[in-house]
Short mmCIF file of C-alpha atoms in Angstrom, two decimals:
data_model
loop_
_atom_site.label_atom_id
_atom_site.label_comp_id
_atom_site.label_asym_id
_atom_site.label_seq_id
_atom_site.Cartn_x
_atom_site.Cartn_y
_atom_site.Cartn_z
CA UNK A 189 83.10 123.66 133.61
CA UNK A 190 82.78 127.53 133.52
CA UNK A 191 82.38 128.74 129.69
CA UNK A 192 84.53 131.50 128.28
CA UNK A 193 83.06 134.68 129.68
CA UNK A 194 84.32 137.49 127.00
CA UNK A 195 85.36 139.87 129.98
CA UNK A 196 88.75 141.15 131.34
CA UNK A 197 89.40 139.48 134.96
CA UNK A 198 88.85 142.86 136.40
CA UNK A 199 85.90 144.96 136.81
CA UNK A 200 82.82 144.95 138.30
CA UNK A 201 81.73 140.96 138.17
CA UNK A 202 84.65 140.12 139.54
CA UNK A 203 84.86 142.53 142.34
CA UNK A 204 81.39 141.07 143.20
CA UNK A 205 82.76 137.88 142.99
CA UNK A 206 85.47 138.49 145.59
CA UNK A 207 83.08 140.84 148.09
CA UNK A 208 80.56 137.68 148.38
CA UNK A 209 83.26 135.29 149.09
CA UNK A 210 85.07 138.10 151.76
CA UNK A 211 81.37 138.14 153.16
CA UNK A 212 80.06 134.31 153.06
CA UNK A 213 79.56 134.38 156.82
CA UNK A 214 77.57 137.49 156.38
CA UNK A 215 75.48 136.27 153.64
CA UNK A 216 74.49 133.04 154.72
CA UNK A 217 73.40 134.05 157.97
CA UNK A 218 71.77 137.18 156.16
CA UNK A 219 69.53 134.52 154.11
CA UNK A 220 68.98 132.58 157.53
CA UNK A 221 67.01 135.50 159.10
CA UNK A 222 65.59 136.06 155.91
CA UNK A 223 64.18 132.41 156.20
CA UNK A 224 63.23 132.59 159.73
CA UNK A 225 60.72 135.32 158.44
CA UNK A 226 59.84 134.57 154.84
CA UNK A 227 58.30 131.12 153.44
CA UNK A 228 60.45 130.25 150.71
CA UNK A 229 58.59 129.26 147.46
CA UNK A 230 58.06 125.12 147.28
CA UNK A 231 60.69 124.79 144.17
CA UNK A 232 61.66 128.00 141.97
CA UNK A 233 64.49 128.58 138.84
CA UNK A 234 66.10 131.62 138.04
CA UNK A 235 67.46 132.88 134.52
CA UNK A 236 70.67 134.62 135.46
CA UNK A 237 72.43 137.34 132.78
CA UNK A 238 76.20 137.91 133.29
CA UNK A 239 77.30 140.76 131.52
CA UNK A 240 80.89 141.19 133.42
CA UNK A 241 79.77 144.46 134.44
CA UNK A 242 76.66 143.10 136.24
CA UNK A 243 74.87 139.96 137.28
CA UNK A 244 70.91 139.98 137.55
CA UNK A 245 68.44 138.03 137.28
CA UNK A 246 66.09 138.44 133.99
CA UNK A 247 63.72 135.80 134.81
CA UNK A 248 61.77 133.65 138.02
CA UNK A 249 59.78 130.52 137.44
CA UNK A 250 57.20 129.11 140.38
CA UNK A 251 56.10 125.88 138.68
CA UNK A 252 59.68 125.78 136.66
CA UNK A 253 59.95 122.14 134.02
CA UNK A 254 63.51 121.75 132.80
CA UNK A 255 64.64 119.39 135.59
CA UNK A 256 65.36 116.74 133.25
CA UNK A 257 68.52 118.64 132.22
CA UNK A 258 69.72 118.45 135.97
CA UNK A 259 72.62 115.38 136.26
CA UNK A 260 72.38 112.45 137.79
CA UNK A 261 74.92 113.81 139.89
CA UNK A 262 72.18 116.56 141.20
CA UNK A 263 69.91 114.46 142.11
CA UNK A 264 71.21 113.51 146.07
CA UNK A 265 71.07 117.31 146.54
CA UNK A 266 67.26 117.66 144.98
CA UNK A 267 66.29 114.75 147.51
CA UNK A 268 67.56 115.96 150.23
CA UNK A 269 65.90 119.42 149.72
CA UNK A 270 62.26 117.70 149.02
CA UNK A 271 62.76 116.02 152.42
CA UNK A 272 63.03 118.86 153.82
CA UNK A 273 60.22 120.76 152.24
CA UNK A 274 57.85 118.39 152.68
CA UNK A 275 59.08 117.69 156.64
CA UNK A 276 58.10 121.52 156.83
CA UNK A 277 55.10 121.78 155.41
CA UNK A 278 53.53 118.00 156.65
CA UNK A 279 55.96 116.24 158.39
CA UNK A 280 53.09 113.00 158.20
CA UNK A 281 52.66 112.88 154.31
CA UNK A 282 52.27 110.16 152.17
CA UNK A 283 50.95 110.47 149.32
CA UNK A 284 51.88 113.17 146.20
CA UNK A 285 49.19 114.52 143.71
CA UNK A 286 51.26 115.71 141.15
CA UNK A 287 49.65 117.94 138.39
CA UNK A 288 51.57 117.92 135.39
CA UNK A 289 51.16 120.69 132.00
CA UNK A 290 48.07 119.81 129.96
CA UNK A 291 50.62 119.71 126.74
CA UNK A 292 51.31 116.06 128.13
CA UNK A 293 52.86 114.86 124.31
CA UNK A 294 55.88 116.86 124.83
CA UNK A 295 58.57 114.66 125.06
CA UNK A 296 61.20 116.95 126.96
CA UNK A 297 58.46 118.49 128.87
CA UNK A 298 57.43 114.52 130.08
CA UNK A 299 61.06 113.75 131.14
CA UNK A 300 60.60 116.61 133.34
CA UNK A 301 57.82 115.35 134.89
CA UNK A 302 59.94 111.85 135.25
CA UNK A 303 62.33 113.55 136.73
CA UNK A 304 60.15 115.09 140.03
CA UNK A 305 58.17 111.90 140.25
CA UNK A 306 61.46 110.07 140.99
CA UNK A 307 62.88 112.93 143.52
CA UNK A 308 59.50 113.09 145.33
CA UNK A 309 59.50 108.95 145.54
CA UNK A 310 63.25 108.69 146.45
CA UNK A 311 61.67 111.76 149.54
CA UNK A 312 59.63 108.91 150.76
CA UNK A 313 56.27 109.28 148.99
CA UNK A 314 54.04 107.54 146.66
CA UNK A 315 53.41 109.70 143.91
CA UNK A 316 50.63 109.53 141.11
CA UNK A 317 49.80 112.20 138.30
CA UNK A 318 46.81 113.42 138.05
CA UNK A 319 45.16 115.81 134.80
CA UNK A 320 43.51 118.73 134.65
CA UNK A 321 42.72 117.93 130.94
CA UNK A 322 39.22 116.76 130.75
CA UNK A 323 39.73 113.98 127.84
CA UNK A 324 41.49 112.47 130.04
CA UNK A 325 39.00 109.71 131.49
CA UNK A 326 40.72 106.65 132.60
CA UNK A 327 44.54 105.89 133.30
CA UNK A 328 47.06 106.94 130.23
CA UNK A 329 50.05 105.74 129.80
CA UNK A 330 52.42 107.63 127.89
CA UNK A 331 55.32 106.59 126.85
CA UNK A 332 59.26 108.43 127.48
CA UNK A 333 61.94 108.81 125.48
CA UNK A 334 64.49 106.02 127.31
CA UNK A 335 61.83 103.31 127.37
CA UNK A 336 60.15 104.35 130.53
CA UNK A 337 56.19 105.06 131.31
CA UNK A 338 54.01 107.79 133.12
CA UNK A 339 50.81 107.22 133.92
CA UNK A 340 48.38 110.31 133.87
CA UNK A 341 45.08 109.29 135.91
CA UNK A 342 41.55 111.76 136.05
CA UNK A 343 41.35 113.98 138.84
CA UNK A 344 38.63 113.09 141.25
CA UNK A 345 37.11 115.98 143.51
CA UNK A 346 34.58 115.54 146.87
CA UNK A 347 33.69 118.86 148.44
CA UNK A 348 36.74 119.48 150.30
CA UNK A 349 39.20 117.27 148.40
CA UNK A 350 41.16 116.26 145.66
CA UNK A 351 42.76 113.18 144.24
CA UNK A 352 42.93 110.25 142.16
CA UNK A 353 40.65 107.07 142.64
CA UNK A 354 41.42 105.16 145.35
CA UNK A 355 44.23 107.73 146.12
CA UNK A 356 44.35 110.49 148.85
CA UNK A 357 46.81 112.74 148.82
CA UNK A 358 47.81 115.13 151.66
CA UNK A 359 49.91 117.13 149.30
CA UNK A 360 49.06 118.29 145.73
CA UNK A 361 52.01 119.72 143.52
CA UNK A 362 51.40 122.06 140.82
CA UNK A 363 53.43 121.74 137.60
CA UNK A 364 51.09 123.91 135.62
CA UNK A 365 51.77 127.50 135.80
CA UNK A 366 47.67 128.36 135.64
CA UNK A 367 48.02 130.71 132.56
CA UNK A 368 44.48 129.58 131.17
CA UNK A 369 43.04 130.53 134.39
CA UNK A 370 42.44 128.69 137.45
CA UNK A 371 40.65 125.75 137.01
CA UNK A 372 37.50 125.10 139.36
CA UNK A 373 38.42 121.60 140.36
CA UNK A 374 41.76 123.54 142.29
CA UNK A 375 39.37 125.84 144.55
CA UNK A 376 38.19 125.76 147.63
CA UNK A 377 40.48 122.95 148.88
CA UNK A 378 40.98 123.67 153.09
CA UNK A 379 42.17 120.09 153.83
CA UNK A 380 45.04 119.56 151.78
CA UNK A 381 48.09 121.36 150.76
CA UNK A 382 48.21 123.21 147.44
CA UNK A 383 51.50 124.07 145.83
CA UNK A 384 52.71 126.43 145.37
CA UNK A 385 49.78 128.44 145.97
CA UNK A 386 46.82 129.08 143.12
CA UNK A 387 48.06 133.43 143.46
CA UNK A 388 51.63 131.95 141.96
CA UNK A 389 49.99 131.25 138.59
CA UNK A 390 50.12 133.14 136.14
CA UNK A 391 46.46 133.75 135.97
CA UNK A 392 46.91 136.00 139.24
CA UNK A 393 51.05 136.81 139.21
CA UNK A 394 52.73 139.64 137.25
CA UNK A 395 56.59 139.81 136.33
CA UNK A 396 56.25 143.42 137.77
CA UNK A 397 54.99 142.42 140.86
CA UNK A 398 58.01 140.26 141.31
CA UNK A 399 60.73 142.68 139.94
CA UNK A 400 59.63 145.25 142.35
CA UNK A 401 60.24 142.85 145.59
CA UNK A 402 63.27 142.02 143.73
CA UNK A 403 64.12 145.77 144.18
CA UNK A 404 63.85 145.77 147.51
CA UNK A 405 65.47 142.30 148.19
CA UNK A 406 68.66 143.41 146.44
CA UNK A 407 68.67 146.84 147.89
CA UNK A 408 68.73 145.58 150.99
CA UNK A 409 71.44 142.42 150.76
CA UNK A 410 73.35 145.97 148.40
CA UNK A 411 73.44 147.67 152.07
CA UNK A 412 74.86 144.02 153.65
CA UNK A 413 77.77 144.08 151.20
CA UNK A 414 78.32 147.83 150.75
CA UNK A 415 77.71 147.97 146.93
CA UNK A 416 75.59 149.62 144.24
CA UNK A 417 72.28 147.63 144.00
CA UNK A 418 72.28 148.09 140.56
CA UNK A 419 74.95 145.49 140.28
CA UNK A 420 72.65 142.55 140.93
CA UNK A 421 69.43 144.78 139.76
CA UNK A 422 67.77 145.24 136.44
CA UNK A 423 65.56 148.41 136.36
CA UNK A 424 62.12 147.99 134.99
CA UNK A 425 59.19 149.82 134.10
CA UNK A 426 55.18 148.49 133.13
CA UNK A 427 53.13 149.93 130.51
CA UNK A 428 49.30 149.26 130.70
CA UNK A 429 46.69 149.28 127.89
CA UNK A 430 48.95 147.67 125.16
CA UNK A 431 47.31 146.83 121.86
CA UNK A 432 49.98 145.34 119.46
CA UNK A 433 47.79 145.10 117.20
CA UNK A 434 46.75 148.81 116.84
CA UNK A 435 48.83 150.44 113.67
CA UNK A 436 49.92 153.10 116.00
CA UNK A 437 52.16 151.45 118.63
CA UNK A 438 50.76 152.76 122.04
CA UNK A 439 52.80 156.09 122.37
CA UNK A 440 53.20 155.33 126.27
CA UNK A 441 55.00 152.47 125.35
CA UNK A 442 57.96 154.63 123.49
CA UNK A 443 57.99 157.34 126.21
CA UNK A 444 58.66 154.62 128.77
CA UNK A 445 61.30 153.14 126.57
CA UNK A 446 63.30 156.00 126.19
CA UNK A 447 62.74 157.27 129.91
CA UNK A 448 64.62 153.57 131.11
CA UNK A 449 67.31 153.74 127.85
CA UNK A 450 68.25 156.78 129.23
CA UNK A 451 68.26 155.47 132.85
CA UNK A 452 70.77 153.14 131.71
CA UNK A 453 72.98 154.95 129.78
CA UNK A 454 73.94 157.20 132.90
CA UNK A 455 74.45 154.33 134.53
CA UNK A 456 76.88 152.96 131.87
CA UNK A 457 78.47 156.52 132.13
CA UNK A 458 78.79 156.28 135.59
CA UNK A 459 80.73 152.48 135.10
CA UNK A 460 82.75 153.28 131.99
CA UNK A 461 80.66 150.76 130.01
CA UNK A 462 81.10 151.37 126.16
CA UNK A 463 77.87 149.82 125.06
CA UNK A 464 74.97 150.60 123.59
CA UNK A 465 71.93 149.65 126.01
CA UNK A 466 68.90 147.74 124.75
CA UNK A 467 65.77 147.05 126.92
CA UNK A 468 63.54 143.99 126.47
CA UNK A 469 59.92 144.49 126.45
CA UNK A 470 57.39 141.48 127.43
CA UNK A 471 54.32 140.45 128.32
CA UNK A 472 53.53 141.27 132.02
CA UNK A 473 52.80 137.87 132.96
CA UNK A 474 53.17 134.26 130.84
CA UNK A 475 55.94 132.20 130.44
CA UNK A 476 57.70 130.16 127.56
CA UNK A 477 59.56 132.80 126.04
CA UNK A 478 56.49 134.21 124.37
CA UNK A 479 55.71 137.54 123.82
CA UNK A 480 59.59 138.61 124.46
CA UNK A 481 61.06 141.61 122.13
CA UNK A 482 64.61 143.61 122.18
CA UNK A 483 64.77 147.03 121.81
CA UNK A 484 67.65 149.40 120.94
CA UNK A 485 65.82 152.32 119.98
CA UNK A 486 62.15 153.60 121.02
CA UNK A 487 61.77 154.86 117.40
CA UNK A 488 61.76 151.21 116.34
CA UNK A 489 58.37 150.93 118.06
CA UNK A 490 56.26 153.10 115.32
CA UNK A 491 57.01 150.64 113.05
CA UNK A 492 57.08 146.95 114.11
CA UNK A 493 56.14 144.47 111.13
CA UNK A 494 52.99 142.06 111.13
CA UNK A 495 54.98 139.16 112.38
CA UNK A 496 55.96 141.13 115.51
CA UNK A 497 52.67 142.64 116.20
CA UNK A 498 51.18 139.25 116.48
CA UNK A 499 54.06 137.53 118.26
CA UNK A 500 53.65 140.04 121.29
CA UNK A 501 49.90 140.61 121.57
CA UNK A 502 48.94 137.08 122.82
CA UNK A 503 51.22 134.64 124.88
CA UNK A 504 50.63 131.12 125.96
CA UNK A 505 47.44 129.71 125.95
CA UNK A 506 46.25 132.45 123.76
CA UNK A 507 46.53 135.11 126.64
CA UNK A 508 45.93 138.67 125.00
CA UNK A 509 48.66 140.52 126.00
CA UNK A 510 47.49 144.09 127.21
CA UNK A 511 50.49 145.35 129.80
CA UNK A 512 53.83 144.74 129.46
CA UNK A 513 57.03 144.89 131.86
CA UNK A 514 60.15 147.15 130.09
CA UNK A 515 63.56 145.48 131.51
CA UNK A 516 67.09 146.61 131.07
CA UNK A 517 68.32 144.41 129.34
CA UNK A 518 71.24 142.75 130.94
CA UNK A 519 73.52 141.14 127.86
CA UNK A 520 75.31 137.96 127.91
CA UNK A 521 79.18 137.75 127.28
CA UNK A 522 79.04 133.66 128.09
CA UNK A 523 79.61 131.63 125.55
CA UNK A 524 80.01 127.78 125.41
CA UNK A 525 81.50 126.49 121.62
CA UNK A 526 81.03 129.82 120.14
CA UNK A 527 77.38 130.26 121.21
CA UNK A 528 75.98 132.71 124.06
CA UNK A 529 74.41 131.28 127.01
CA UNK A 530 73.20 132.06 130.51
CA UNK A 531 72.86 130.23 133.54
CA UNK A 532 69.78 128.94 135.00
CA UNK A 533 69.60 128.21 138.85
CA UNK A 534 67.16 125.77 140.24
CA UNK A 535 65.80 125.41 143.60
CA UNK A 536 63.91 123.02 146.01
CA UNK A 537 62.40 125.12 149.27
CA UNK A 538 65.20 127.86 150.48
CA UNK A 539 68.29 125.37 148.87
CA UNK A 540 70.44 125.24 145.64
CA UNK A 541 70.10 122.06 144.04
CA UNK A 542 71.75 122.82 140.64
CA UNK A 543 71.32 123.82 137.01
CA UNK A 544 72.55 124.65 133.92
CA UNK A 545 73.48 126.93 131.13
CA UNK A 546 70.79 127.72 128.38
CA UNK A 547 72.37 128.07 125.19
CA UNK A 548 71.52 129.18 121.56
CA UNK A 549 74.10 129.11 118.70
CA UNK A 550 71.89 131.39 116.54
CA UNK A 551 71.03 133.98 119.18
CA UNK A 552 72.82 137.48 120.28
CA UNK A 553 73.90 138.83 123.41
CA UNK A 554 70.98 140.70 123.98
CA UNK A 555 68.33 138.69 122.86
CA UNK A 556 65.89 136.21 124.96
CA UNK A 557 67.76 132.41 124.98
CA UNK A 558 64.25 130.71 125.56
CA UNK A 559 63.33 129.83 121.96
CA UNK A 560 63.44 127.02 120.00
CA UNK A 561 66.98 125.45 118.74
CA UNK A 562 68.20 126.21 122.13
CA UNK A 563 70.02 123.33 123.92
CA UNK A 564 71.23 122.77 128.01
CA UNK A 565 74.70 121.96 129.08
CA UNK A 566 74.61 120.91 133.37
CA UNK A 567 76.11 122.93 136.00
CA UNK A 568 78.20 121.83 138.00
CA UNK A 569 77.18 122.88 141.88
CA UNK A 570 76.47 119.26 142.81
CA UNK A 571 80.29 118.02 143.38
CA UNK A 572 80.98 117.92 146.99
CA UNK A 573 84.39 119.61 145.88
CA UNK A 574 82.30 122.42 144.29
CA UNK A 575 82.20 124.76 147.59
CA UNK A 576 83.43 128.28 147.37
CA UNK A 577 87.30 128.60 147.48
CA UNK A 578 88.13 131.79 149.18
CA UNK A 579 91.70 132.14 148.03
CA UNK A 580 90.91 131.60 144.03
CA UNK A 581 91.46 134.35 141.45
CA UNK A 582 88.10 135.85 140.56
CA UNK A 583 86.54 134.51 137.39
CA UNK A 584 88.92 131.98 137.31
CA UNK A 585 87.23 129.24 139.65
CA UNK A 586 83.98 127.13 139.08
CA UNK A 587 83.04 126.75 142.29
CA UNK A 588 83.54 130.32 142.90
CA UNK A 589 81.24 131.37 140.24
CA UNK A 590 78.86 129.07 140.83
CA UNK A 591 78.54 130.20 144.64
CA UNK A 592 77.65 133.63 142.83
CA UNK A 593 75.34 132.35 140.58
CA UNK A 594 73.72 130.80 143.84
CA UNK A 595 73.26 133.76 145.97
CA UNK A 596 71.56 135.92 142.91
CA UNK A 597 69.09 132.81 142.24
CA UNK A 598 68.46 132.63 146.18
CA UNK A 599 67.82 136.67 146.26
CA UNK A 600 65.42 136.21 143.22
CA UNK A 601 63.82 133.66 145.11
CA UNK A 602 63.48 135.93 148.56
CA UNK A 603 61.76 138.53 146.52
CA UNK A 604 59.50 135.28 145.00
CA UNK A 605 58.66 134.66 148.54
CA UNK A 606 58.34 138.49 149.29
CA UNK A 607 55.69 138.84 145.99
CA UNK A 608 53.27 135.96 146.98
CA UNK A 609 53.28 137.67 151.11
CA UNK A 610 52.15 140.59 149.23
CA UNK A 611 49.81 139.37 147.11
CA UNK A 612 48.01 136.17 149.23
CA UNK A 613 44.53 136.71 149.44
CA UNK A 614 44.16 134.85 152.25
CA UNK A 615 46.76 137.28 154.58
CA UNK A 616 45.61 139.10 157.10
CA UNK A 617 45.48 143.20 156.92
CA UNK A 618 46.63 145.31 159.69
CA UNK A 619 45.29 148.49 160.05
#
């Protein structure tokens, strides 16, 4: 199921569409090389925007939840994939340390959690969950949704080492994006493997960081395909030394707005595109959909209301927000039963395994879909009959826009992969 994309079947998207299938030779082997240089992040997801005159993505979660709302049907692909991570990293391991969220009474968020345990286990290991959240002293159960249990157990840590009593794993997986901080009982571990790595959290990471290897990523498959980068490419810009809660909104902040509005307006010049561009400015790093705003106008900035002030200066875990990241903003004409949506891409190591559209009935084209009353419908790359078909009309063929929605989540996740080379602390510096 595609939903009803509010576009014309010509124009840039579909163009796109058609010059990736042309060049599927070309781009797979492109990503191949890429591979054979560049460690792909353990498991990422993507928020994709599909405009019809562009396709980019607006969004890339290292430690993403939300695989509960993967099918059934998804699941062969995600198992095959964690085989094949965890062959790659330690082809000997056994047992799974799995770190979930402290927020552990989350129902949806717990499914999630269900969800990976039972990949990892059907990968061939035995997985436990262990949690970084201090009242926990002894085994928990907790209790799902459907009837089923998880059982959340106190980390124990030697020197070198960390795991559960009477449990040793080789591999510990990070479901908790760090955005407190990173936890003491997580450093200094040299015997055991650590994913993804402790600079992926948010603690260290910044959306900026990540946008600008995305830059370079998609100006560089741009060159493979002949096309304008800025096709798959939202521009960005940061702003430092934020305070929300100042009465005068930092006047850097309304410079920089207008600078990228502008930026994008010759662009929609240059395209034909009769719309009026909006940016979205956000914190610099955090997750959740917190401390998100749209912004038509840079005037609108001398004179944001209490509510907004306080919504953007901290994000989760109380995070003071003091540096933003300004983003086109990339609307979405896909709607499913009357309400807009975008697709989300997930992925285990360098492969697709699925995903599905976010969707809000009481949110607009150009605002952020992460927020409460939003709801998931499945994708629907699992089907073995779901590979690219060459010959179809573009915009007219699941598979076909799937395949799209693919490669932009898989260039998202080469510039992941680029972002955490450049900002290891452990790589080595050549003069």
């Amino acid at each position: 199921m595609v939903p009803h994309l509010i576009t014309a079947l010509t124009g840039p998207i579909n163009e796109l569409e058609q010059r990736m299938l042309e060049s599927m030779p070309a781009i797979e082997r492109w990503f191949r090389l890429e591979w054979m240089e560049h460690t792909p992040p353990f498991y990422t997801s993507v928020d994709l925007r599909n405009a019809g005159f562009k396709l980019a993505p607006v969004d890339t979660n290292l430690y993403p939840g939300g695989f509960n709302n993967l099918t059934p049907e998804m699941l062969p692909l995600a198992v095959q994939a964690a085989m094949a991570a965890i062959e790659k990293i330690c082809p000997e391991a056994k047992n799974l340390l799995l770190i979930p969220e402290r927020h552990t009474r989350n129902s949806f968020y717990l499914t999630n959690v269900a969800r990976l345990v039972e990949i990892f286990s059907a990968a061939g290991l035995n997985v436990r969950l262990g949690s970084l959240d201090e009242t926990i002293t002894e085994p928990t159960v907790l209790n799902l949704p459907d009837g089923n249990t998880l059982t959340l157990e106190p980390l124990v840590r030697t020197k070198r080492r960390l795991g559960l009593k009477h449990f040793d794993p080789c591999t510990i997986l990070l479901n908790n994006d760090l955005s407190a901080g990173i936890p003491e009982i997580l450093q200094g571990l040299h015997e055991q493997y650590l994913l993804p790595p402790l600079h992926a959290g948010w603690a260290v990471r910044r959306k900026s960081q990540h946008f600008q290897a995305y830059e370079e990523v998609a100006k560089k498959f741009a060159k493979l395909l002949g096309m304008d980068p800025w096709l798959i490419n939202p521009m960005y810009a940061v702003c430092d030394d934020i305070n929300f809660q100042d009465d005068t909104i930092n006047e850097n902040l309304q410079v920089q707005v207008e600078t990228l509005l502008n930026k994008i307006r010759r662009k929609y010049k240059e395209y034909g595109i009769n719309e009026k561009p909006f940016v979205i400015v956000k914190a610099d790093n955090g997750t959740y959909g917190m401390g998100i705003m749209t912004v038509r106008d840079a005037k609108d900035l001398a004179d944001l209301n209490r509510r907004t002030r306080n919504k953007m200066s901290v994000v989760k875990d109380g995070q003071e927000v003091t540096r933003v990241i300004i983003q086109e903003g990339v609307p979405t004409y896909e709607q499913i039963n009357d309400a807009v949506a975008e697709p989300v891409v997930y992925m285990l190591d360098r492969y697709v395994i699925g995903g599905f559209y976010r969707v809000h009935a009481d949110r607009g084209i150009d605002e952020n879909l992460n927020a409460p009353g939003s709801s998931f419908v499945p994708l629907g790359f699992a089907e073995p009959s779901h590979l690219p078909k060459p010959g179809a009309k573009p915009g007219a063929s699941v598979p076909n826009r799937f395949y799209m929605y693919g490669v932009v989540g898989r260039l998202a996740m080469l510039a992941a992969a680029y972002e955490l080379e450049a900002t290891d602390p452990n790589a080595e510096v050549y003069d």
